[in-house]
Coordinates of C-alpha atoms in Angstrom, one line a residue:
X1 CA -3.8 5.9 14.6
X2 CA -7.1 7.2 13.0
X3 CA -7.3 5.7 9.3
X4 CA -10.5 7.0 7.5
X5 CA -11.5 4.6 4.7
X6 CA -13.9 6.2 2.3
X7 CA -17.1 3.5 1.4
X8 CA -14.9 0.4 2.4
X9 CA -16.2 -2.8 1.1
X10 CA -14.7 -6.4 1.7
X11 CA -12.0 -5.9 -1.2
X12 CA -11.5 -2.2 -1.5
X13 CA -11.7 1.5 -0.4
X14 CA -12.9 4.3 -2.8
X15 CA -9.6 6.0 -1.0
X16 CA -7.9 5.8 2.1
X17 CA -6.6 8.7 4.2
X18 CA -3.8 8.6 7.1
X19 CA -1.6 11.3 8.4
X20 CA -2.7 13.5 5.7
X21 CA -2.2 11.7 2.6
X22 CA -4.9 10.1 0.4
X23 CA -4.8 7.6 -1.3
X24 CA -7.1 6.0 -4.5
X25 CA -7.1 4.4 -7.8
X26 CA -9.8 5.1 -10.2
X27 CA -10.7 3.2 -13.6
X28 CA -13.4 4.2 -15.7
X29 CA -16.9 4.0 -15.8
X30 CA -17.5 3.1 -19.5
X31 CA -14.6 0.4 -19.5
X32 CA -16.0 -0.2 -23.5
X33 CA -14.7 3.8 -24.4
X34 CA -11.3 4.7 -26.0
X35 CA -8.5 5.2 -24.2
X36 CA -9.0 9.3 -24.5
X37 CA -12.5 8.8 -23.0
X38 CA -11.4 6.7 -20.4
X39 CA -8.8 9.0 -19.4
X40 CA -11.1 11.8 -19.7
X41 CA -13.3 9.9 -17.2
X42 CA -10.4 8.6 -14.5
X43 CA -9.8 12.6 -14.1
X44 CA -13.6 13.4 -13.4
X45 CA -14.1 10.7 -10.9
X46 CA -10.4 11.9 -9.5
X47 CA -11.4 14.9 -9.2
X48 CA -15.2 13.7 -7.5
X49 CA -12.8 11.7 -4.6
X50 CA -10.3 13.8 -4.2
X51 CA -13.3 16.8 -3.5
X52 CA -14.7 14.0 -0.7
X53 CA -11.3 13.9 1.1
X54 CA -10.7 17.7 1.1
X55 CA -8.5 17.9 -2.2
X56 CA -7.8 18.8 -5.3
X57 CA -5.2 18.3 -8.3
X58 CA -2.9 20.8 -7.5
X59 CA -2.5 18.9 -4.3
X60 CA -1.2 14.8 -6.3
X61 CA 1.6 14.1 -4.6
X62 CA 2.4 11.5 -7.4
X63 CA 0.6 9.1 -9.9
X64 CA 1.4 5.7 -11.2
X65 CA -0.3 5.5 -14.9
X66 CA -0.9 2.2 -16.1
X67 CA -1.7 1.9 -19.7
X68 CA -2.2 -1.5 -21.8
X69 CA -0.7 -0.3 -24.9
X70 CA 1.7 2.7 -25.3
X71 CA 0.0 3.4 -28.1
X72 CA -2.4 5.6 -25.9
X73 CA 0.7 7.4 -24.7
X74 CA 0.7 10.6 -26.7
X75 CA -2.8 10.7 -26.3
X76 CA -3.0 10.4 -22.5
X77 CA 0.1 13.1 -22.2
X78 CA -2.0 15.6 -24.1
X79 CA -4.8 15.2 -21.7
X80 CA -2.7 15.0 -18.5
X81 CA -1.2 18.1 -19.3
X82 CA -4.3 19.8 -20.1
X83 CA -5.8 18.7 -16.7
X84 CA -3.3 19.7 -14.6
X85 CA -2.9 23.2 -13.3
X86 CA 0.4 24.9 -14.6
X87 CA 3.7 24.1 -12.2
X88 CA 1.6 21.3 -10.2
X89 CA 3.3 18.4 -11.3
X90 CA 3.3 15.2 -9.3
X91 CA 5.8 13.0 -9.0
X92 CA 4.6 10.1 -11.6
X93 CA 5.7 6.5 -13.3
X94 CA 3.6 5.4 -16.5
X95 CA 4.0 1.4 -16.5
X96 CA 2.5 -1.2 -19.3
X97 CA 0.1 -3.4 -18.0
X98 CA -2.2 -5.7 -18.5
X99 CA -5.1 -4.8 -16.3
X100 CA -7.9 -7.2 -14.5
X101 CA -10.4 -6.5 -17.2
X102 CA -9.1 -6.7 -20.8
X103 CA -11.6 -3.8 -21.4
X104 CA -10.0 -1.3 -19.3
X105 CA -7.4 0.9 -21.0
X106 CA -6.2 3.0 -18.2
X107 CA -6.0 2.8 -14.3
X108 CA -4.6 5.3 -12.2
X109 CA -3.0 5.2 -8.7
X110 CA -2.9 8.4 -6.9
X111 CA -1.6 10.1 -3.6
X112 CA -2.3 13.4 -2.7
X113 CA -2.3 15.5 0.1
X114 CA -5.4 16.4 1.9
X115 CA -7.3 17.8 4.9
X116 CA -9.4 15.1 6.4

């Protein structure tokens, strides 16, 4: 069984790869931004790890979305579908949350397929 964990510390993984599938959450750097701007920045660093595990996002195999507020819904749709290349899709669930620092707006879970 070879497992590749990518910068594992005692709590977490940036993402973790088996049978080739990767997976990773990302929140976002400037947890004081607006929910655009945070969303804006969760698909930047996506797109950073999913690059280190030999991906992309035409490859999400599905995301769960959580937001604190659906307030940020319509805004986070318009980006999402901006982001994504046309007929790639994943498989997703957008949940209400409340997240582990009352700053964060967004978090992310995603799988996608990948090479290493």
């Amino acid at each position: 069984m070879n497992i590749i964990r990518l910068n594992p510390t005692k709590r977490w993984s940036d993402a973790t790869v088996f049978n080739g599938m990767g997976h990773f959450v990302e929140v976002a750097n400037d947890e004081m931004a607006d929910a655009k701007s945070q969303t804006l920045q969760i698909f930047a660093q996506a797109e950073q790890t999913m690059a280190q595990i030999k991906s992309d996002k035409s490859k999400i195999l599905s995301a769960t979305i959580y937001l604190t507020d659906f307030a940020y819904l319509a805004q986070f749709n318009e980006a999402w579908d901006s982001w994504l290349p046309e007929g790639c899709a994943p498989s997703r669930a957008c949940i209400k949350a409340e997240l582990a620092d009352p700053n964060y707006k967004v978090e992310i879970a995603f799988v996608v397929a990948c090479e290493i």
